[in-house]
mmCIF file of C-alpha atoms and ligand atoms in Angstrom:
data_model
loop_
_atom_site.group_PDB
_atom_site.id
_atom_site.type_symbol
_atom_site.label_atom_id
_atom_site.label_comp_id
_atom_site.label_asym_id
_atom_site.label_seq_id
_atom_site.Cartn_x
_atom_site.Cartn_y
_atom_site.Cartn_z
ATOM 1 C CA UNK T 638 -16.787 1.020 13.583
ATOM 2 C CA UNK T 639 -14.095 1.137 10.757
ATOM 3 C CA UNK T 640 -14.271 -1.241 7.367
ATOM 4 C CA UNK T 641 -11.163 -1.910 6.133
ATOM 5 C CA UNK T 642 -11.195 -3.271 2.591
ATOM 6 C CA UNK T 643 -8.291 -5.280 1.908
ATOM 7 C CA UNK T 644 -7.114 -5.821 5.586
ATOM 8 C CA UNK T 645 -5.520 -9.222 4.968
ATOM 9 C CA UNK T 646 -3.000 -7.742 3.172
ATOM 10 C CA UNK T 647 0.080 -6.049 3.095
ATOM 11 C CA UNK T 648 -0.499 -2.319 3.482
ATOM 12 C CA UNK T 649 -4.186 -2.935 4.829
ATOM 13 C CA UNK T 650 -2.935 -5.360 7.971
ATOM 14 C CA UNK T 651 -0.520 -2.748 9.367
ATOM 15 C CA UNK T 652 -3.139 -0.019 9.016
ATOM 16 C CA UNK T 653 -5.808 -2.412 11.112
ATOM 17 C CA UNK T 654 -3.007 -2.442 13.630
ATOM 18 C CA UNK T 655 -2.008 1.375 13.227
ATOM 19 C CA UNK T 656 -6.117 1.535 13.794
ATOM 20 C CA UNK T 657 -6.595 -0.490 16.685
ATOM 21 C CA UNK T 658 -3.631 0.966 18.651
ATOM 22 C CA UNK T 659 -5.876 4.383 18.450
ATOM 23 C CA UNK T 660 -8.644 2.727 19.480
ATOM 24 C CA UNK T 661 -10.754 2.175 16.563
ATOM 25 C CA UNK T 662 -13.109 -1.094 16.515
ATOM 26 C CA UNK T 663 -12.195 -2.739 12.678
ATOM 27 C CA UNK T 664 -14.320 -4.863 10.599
ATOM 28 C CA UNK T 665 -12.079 -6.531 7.848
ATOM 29 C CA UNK T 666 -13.419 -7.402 4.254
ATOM 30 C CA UNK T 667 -11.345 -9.205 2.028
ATOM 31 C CA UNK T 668 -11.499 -12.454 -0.233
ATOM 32 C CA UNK T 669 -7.804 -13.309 0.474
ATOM 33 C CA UNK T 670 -6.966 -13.793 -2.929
ATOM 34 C CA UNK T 671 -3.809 -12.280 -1.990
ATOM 35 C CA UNK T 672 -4.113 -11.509 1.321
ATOM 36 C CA UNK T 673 -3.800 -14.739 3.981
ATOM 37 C CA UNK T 674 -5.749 -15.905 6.543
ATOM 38 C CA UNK T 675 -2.821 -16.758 8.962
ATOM 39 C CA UNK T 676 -2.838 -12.607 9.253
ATOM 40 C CA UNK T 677 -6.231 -12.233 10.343
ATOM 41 C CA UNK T 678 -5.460 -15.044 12.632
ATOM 42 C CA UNK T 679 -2.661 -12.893 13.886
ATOM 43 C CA UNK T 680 -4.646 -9.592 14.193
ATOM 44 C CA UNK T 681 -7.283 -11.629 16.089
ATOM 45 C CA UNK T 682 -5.236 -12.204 18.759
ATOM 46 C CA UNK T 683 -3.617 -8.820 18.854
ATOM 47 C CA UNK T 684 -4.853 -7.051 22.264
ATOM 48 C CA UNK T 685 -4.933 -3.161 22.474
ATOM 49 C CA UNK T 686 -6.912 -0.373 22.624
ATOM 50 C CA UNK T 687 -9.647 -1.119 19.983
ATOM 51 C CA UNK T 688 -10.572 -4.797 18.426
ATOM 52 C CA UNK T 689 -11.001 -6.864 15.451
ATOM 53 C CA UNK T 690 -14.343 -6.874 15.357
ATOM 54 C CA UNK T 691 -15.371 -9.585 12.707
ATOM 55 C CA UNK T 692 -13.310 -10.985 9.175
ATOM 56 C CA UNK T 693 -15.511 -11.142 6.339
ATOM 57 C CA UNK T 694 -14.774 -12.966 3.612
ATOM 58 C CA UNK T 695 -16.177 -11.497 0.855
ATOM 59 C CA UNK T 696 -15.438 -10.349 -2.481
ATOM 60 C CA UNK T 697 -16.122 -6.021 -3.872
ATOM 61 C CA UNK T 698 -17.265 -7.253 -7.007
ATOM 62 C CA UNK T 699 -19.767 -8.691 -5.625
ATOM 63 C CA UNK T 700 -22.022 -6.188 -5.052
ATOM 64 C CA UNK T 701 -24.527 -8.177 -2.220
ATOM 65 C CA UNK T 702 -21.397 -9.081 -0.362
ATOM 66 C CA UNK T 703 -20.271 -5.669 0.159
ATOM 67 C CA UNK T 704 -23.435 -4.142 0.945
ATOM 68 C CA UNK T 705 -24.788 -7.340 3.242
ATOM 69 C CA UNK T 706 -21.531 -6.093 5.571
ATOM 70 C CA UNK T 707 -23.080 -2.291 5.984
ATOM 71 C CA UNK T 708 -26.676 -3.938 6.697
ATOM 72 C CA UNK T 709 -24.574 -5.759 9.674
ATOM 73 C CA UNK T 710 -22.663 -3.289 10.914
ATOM 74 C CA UNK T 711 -23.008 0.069 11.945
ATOM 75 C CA UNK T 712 -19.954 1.374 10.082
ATOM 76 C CA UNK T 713 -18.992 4.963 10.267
ATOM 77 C CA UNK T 714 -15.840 5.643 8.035
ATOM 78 C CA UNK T 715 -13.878 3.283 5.321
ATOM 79 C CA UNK T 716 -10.339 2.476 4.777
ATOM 80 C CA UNK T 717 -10.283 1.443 1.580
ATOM 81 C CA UNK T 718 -7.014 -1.252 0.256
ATOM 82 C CA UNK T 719 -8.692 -3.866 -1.239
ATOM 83 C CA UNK T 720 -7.192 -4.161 -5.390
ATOM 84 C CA UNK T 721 -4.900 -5.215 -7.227
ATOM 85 C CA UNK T 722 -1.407 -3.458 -7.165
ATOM 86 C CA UNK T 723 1.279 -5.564 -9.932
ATOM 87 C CA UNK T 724 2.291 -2.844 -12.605
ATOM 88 C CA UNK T 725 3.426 -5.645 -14.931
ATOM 89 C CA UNK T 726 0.606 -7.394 -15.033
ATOM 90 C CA UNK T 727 -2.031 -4.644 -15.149
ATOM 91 C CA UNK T 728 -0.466 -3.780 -18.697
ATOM 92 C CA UNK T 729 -0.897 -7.265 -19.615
ATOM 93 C CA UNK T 730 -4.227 -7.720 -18.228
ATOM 94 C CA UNK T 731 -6.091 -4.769 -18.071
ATOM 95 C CA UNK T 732 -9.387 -6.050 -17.858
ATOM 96 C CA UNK T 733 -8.723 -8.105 -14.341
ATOM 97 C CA UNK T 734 -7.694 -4.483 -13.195
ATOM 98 C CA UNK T 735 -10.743 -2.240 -14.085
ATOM 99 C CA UNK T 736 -12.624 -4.892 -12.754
ATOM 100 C CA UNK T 737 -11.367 -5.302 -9.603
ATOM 101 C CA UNK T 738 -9.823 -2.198 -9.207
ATOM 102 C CA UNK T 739 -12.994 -0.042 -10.631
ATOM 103 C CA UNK T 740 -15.638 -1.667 -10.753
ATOM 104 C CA UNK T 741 -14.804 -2.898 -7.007
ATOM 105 C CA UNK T 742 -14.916 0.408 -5.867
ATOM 106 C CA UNK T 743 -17.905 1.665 -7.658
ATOM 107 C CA UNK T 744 -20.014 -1.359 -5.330
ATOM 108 C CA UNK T 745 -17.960 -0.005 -2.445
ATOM 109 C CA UNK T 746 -19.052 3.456 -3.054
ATOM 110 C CA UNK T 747 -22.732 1.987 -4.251
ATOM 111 C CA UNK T 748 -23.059 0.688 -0.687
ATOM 112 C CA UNK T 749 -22.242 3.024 0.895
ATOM 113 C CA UNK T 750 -24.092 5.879 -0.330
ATOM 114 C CA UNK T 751 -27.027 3.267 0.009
ATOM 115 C CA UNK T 752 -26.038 2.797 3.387
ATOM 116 C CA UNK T 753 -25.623 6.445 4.274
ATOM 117 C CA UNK T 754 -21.968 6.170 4.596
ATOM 118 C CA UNK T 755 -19.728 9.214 3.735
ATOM 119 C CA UNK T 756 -16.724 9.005 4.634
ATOM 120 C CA UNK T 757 -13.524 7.113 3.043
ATOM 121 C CA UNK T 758 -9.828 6.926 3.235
ATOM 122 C CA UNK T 759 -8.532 5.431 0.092
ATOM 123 C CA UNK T 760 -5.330 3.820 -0.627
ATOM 124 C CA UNK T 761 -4.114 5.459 -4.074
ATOM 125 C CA UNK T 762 -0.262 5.978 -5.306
ATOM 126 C CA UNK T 763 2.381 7.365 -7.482
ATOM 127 C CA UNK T 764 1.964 5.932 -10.237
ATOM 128 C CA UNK T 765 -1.140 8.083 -10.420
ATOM 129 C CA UNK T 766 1.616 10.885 -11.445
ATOM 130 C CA UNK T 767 3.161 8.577 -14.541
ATOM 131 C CA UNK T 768 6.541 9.900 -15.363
ATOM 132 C CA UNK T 769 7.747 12.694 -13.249
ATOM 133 C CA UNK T 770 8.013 16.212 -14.644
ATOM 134 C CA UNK T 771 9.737 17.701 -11.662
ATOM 135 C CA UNK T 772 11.537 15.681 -9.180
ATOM 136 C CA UNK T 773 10.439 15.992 -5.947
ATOM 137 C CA UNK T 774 6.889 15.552 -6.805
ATOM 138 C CA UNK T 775 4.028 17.369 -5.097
ATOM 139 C CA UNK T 776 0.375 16.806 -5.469
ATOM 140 C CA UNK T 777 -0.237 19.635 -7.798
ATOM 141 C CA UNK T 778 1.997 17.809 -9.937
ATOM 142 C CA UNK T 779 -0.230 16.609 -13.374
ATOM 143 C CA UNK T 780 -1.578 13.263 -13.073
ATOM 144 C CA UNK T 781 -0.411 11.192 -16.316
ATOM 145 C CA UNK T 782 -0.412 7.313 -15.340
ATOM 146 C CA UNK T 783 1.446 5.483 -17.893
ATOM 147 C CA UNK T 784 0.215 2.107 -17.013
ATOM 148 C CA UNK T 785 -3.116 0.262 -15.979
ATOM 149 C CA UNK T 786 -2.837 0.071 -12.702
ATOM 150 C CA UNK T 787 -2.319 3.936 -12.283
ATOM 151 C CA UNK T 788 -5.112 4.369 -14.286
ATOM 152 C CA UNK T 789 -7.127 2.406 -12.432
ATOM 153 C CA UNK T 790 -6.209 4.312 -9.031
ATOM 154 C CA UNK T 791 -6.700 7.816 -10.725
ATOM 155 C CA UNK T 792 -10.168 6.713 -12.102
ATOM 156 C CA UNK T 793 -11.263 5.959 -8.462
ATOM 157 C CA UNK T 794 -10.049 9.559 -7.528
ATOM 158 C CA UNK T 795 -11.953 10.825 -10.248
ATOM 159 C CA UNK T 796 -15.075 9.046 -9.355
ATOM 160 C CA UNK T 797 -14.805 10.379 -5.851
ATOM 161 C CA UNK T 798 -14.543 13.927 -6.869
ATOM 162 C CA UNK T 799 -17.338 13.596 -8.774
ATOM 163 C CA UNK T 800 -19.526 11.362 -5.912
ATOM 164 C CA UNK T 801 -18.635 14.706 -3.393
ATOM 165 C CA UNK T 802 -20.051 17.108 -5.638
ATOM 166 C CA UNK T 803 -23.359 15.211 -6.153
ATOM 167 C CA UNK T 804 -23.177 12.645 -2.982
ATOM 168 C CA UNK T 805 -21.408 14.625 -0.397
ATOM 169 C CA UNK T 806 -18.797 11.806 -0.155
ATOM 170 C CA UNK T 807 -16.071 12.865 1.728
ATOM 171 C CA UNK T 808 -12.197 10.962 0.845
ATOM 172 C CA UNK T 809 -9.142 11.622 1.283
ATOM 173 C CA UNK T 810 -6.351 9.960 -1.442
ATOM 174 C CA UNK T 811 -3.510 9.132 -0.273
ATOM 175 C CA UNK T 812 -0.795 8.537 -2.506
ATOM 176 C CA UNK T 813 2.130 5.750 -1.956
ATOM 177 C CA UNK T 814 5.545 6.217 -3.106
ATOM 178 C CA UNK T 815 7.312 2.712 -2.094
ATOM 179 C CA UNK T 816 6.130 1.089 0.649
ATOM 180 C CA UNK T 817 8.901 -0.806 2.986
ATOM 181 C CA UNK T 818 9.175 -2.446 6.062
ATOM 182 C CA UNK T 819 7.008 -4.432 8.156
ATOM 183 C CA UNK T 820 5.743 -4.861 11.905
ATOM 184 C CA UNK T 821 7.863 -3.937 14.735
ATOM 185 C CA UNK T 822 7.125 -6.378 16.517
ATOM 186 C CA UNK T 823 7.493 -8.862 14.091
ATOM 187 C CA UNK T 824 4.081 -10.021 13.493
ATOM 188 C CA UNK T 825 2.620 -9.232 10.312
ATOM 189 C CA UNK T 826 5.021 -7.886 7.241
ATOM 190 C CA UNK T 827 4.787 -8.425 3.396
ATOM 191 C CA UNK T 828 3.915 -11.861 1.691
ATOM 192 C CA UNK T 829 3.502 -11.384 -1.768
ATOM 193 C CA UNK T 830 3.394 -14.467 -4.477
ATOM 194 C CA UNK T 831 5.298 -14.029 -6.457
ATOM 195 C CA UNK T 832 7.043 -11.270 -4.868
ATOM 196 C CA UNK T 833 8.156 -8.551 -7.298
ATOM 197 C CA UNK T 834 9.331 -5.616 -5.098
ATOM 198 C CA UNK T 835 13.119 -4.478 -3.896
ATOM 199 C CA UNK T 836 13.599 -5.114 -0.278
ATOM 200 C CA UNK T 837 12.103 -8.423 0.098
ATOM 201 C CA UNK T 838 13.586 -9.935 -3.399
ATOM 202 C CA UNK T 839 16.758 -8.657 -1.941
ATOM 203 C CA UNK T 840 16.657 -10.358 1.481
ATOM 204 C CA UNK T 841 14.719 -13.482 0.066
ATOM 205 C CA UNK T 842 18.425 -14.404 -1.333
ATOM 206 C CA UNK T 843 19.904 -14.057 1.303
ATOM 207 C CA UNK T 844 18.050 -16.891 2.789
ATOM 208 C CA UNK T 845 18.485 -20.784 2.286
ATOM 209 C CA UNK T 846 17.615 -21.749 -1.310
ATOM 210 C CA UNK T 847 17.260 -18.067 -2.201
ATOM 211 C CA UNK T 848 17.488 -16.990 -5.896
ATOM 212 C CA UNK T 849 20.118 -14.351 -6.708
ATOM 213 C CA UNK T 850 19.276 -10.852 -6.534
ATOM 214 C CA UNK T 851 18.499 -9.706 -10.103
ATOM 215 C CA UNK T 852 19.311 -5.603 -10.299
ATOM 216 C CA UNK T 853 17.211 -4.286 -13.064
ATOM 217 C CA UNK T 854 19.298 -1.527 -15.280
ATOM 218 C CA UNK T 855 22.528 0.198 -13.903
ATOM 219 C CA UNK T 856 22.604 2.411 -16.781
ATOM 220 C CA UNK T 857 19.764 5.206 -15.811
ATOM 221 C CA UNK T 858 20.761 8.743 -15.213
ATOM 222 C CA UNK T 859 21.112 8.524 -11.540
ATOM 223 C CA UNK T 860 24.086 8.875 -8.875
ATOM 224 C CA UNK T 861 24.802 5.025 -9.590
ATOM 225 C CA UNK T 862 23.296 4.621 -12.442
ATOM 226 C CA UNK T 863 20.354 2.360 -10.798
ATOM 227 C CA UNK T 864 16.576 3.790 -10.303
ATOM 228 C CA UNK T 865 16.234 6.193 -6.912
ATOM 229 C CA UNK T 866 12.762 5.684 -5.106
ATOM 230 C CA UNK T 867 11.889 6.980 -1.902
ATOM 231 C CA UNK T 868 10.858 4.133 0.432
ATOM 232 C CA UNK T 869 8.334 4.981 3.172
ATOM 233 C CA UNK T 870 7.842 2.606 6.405
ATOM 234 C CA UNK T 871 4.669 0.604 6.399
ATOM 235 C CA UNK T 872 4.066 1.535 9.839
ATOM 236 C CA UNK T 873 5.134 5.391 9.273
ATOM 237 C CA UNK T 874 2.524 4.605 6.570
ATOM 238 C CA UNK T 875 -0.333 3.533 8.330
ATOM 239 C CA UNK T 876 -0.421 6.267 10.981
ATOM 240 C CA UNK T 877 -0.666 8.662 8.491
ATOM 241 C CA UNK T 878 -4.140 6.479 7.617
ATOM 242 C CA UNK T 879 -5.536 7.256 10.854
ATOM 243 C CA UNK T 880 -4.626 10.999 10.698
ATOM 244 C CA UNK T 881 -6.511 11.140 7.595
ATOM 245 C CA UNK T 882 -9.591 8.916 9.166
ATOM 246 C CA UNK T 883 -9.357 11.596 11.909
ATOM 247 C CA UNK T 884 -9.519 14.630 9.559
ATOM 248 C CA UNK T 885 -12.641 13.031 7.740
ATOM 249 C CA UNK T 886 -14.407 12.273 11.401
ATOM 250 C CA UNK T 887 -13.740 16.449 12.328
ATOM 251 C CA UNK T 888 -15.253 17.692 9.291
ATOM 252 C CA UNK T 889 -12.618 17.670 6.659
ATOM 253 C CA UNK T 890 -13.392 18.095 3.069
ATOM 254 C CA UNK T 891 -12.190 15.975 0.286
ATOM 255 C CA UNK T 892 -8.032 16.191 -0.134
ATOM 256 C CA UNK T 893 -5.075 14.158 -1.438
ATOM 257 C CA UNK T 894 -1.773 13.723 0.212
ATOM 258 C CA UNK T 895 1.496 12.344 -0.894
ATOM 259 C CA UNK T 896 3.073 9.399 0.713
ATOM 260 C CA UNK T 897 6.525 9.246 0.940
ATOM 261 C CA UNK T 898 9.983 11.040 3.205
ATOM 262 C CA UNK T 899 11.082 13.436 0.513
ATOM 263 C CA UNK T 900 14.559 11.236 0.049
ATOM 264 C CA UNK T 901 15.354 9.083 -2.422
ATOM 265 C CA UNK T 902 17.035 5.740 -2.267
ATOM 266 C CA UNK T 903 19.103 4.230 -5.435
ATOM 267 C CA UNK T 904 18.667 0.483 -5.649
ATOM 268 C CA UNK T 905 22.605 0.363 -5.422
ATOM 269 C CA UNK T 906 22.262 1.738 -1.992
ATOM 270 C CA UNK T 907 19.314 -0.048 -0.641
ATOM 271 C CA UNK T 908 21.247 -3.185 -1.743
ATOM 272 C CA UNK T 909 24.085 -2.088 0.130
ATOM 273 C CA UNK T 910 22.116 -1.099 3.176
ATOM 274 C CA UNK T 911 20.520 -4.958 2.879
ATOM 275 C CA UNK T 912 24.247 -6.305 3.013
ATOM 276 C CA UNK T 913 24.805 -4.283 6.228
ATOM 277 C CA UNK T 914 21.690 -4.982 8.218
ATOM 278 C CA UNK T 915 22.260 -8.781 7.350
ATOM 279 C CA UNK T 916 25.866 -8.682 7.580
ATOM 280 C CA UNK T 917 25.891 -11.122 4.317
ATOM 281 C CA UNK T 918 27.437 -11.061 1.076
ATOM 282 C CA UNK T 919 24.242 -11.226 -1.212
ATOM 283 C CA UNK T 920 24.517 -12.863 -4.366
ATOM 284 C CA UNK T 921 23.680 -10.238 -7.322
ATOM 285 C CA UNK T 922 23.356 -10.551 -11.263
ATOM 286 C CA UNK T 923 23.023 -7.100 -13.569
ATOM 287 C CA UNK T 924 19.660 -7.386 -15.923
ATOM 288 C CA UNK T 925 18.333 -5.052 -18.565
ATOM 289 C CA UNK T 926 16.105 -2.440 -17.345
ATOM 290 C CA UNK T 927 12.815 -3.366 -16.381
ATOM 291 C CA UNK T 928 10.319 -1.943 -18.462
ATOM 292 C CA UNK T 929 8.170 1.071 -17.548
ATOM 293 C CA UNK T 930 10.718 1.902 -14.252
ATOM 294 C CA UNK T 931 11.305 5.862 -14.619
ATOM 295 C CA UNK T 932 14.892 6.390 -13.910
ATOM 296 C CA UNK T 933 13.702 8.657 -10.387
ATOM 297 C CA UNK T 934 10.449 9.315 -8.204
ATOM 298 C CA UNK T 935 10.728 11.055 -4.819
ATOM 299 C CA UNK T 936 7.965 12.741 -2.700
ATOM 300 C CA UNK T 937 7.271 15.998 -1.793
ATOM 301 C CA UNK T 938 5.667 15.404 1.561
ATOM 302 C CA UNK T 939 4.823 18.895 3.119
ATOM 303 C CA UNK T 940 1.146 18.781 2.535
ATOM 304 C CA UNK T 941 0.794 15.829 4.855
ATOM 305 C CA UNK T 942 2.885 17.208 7.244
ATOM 306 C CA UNK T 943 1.189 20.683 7.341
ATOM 307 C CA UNK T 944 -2.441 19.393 6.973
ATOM 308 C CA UNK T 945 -2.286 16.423 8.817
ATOM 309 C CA UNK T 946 0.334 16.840 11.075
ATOM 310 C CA UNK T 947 1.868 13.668 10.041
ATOM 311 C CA UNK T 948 5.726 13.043 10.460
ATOM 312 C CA UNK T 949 7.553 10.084 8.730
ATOM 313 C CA UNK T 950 9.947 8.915 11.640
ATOM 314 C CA UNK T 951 11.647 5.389 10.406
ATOM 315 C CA UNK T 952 14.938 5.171 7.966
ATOM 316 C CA UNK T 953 15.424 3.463 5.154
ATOM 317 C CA UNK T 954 17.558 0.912 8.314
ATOM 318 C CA UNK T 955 14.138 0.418 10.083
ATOM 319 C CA UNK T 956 12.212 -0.626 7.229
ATOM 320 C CA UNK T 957 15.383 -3.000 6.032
ATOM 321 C CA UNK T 958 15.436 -4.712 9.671
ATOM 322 C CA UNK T 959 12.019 -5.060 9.931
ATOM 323 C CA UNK T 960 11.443 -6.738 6.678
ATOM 324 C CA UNK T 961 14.582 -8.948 7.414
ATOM 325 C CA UNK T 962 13.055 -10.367 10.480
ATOM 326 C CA UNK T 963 9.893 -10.963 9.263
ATOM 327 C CA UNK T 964 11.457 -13.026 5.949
ATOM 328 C CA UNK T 965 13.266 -15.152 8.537
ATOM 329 C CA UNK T 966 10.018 -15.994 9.976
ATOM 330 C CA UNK T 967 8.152 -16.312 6.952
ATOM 331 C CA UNK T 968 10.993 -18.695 5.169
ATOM 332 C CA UNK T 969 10.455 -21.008 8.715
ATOM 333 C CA UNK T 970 6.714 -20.646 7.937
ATOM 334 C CA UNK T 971 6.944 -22.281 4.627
ATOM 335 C CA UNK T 972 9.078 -24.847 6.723
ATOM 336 C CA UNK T 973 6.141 -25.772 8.893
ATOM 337 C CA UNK T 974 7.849 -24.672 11.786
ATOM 338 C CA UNK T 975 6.644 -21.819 13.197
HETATM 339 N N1 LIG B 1679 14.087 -3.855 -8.689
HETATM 340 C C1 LIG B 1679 15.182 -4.654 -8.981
HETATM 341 N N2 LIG B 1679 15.074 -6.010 -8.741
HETATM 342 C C2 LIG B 1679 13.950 -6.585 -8.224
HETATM 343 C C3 LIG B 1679 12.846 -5.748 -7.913
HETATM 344 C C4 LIG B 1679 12.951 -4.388 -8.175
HETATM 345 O O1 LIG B 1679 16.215 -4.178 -9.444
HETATM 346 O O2 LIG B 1679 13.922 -7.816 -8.030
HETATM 347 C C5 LIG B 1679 14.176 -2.389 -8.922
HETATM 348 C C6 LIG B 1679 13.124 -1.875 -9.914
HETATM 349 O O3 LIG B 1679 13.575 -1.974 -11.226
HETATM 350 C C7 LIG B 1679 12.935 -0.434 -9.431
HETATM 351 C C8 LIG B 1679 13.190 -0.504 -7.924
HETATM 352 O O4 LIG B 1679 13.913 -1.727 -7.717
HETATM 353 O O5 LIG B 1679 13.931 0.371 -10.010
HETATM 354 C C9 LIG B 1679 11.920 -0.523 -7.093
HETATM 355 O O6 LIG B 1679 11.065 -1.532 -7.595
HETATM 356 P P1 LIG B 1679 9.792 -2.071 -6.816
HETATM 357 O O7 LIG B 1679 9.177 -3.151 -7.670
HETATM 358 O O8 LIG B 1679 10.152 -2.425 -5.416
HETATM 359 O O9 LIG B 1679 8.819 -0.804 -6.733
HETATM 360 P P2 LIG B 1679 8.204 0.163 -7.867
HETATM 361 O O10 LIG B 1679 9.132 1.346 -7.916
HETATM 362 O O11 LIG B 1679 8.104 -0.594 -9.138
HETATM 363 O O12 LIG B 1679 6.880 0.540 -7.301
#
């Protein structure tokens, strides 16, 4: 049995997916403070290969809760999402983060050592790396977070390097460049309030009572001029999750993989590729830069690719589409009819 913390959300209800489509039996903890109960309703009635076992509501600072769920279950391996991810408001409230974030993680980790438990896959990122010293980045490059929520992940890493060498706690990091796209199918995708990231505030104007698109800086020293990140497919994403679970469950020792397709997007061009896919003229306004954006951060992806054997498939087109169909149906959601 797999725990995913975090599985109502985003990133952590495509990996459940990603996980039960290989076969795996998932246990979900989250206290869907930002993740939403109509998606564990969804994954619920998902039929594949493995099965939702059981939604827990329950909270990682709270250590009983987490702990109460490895009495229950005979768990074998954790995926770990569950935390707070808004760069913005880390800075501002940095305490909210190491709580959550941290201290979170240390119950997590408490638990599980309690609970002879050894094994986790943890959801870390980019920002670990702060501003780039060579673009593209690889994992070797030096971790220098420049805000709280990048501290926060690169603590955890920290803490797990140091739970191996006296625990025997086995994780592998895997670190997100920017995360796109949503369910092929059209199930699940990314519901954020407020939302704050590229693709969907794009496509959200687009749609009936839609703000306009606010670009943020055209003056960085880029192709355009606007900030070039390198979007990876949420789906492309979570398979990489269960490579990783499967190098953990044959012995693997504790690693750290980038995230991300080695390309970089500018926002000029994702905007552009949003006008195409919807075949709309989207409404756009020039801001200031937005503060702490580095002007470029792109992924040097061979060390999943060699050690895992993972391959990023999807374009930059996919992950557009996807997300486009899935903001149609959450815009009807709001409308009560869906
Ligand atoms: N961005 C923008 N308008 C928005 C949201 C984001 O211009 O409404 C820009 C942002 O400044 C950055 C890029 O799009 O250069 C990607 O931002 P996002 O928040 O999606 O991801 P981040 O790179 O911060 O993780």
């Amino acid at each position: 049995m797999i725990l995913v913390t975090g599985g109502a959300g985003y990133i952590g209800s495509h990996n459940v997916i990603a996980l039960m489509n290989a076969g795996y039996n998932v246990i979900i903890f989250d206290n869907l403070e930002i993740g939403h109960i109509e998606t564990i309703n969804t994954l619920k009635t998902i039929k594949t290969n493995g099965k939702l076992e059981e939604f827990i509501k329950g909270d990682l600072q709270n250590f009983d809760d987490i702990n109460s769920v490895f009495k229950k279950f005979n768990i074998d391996t954790v995926v770990h999402f569950a935390a707070y991810s808004q760069v913005a408001e880390s800075v501002k409230n940095p305490q909210k983060y190491y709580f959550n974030n941290v201290y979170g993680t240390l119950n997590l980790l408490k638990a599980m050592l309690e609970n002879n438990v050894k094994k986790i896959v943890f959801s870390s990122t980019a920002a670990t790396y702060g501003n780039p010293d060579y673009i593209p980045i690889d994992e070797n490059h030096p971790q220098k977070p420049i805000n709280t929520y990048g501290k926060t992940k690169l603590m955890i890493e920290n803490i797990m390097d140091d739970y191996d060498k006296a625990y025997g706690l086995k994780s592998v990091r895997l670190r997100y460049f920017n995360v796109a796209g949503a369910d092929s199918q059209n199930r699940i995708g990314e519901w954020h309030e407020p939302e704050t990231h590229l693709i969907p505030n794009i496509l959200k104007s687009t749609l009936e009572g839609g703000k306009t698109f606010q670009m943020f800086g055209v003056d960085y020293n880029t192709k355009d001029g606007t900030c070039v990140r390198d979007y990876i497919n949420v789906e492309d994403l979570a398979k990489a999750h269960v490579l990783a679970l499967k190098y953990l469950e044959n012995g693997g020792e504790t690693n750290y993989f980038n995230l991300g397709t080695n390309e970089g997007n500018s926002v000029k061009e994702v905007f552009a590729t949003c006008e195409n896919i919807t075949d709309k003229k989207i409404p756009v306004e020039i801001k200031e830069r937005r503060e702490g954006d580095p002007a470029t951060l792109i992924a040097d992806n061979k060390k999943a690719k060699e050690i895992l054997n993972w391959q990023n498939e999807k374009t930059l087109q996919d992950s557009v589409k996807t997300a486009y169909n899935w903001e149609v149906k959450l815009a009807k959601l709001f409308k009560g009819n869906l």
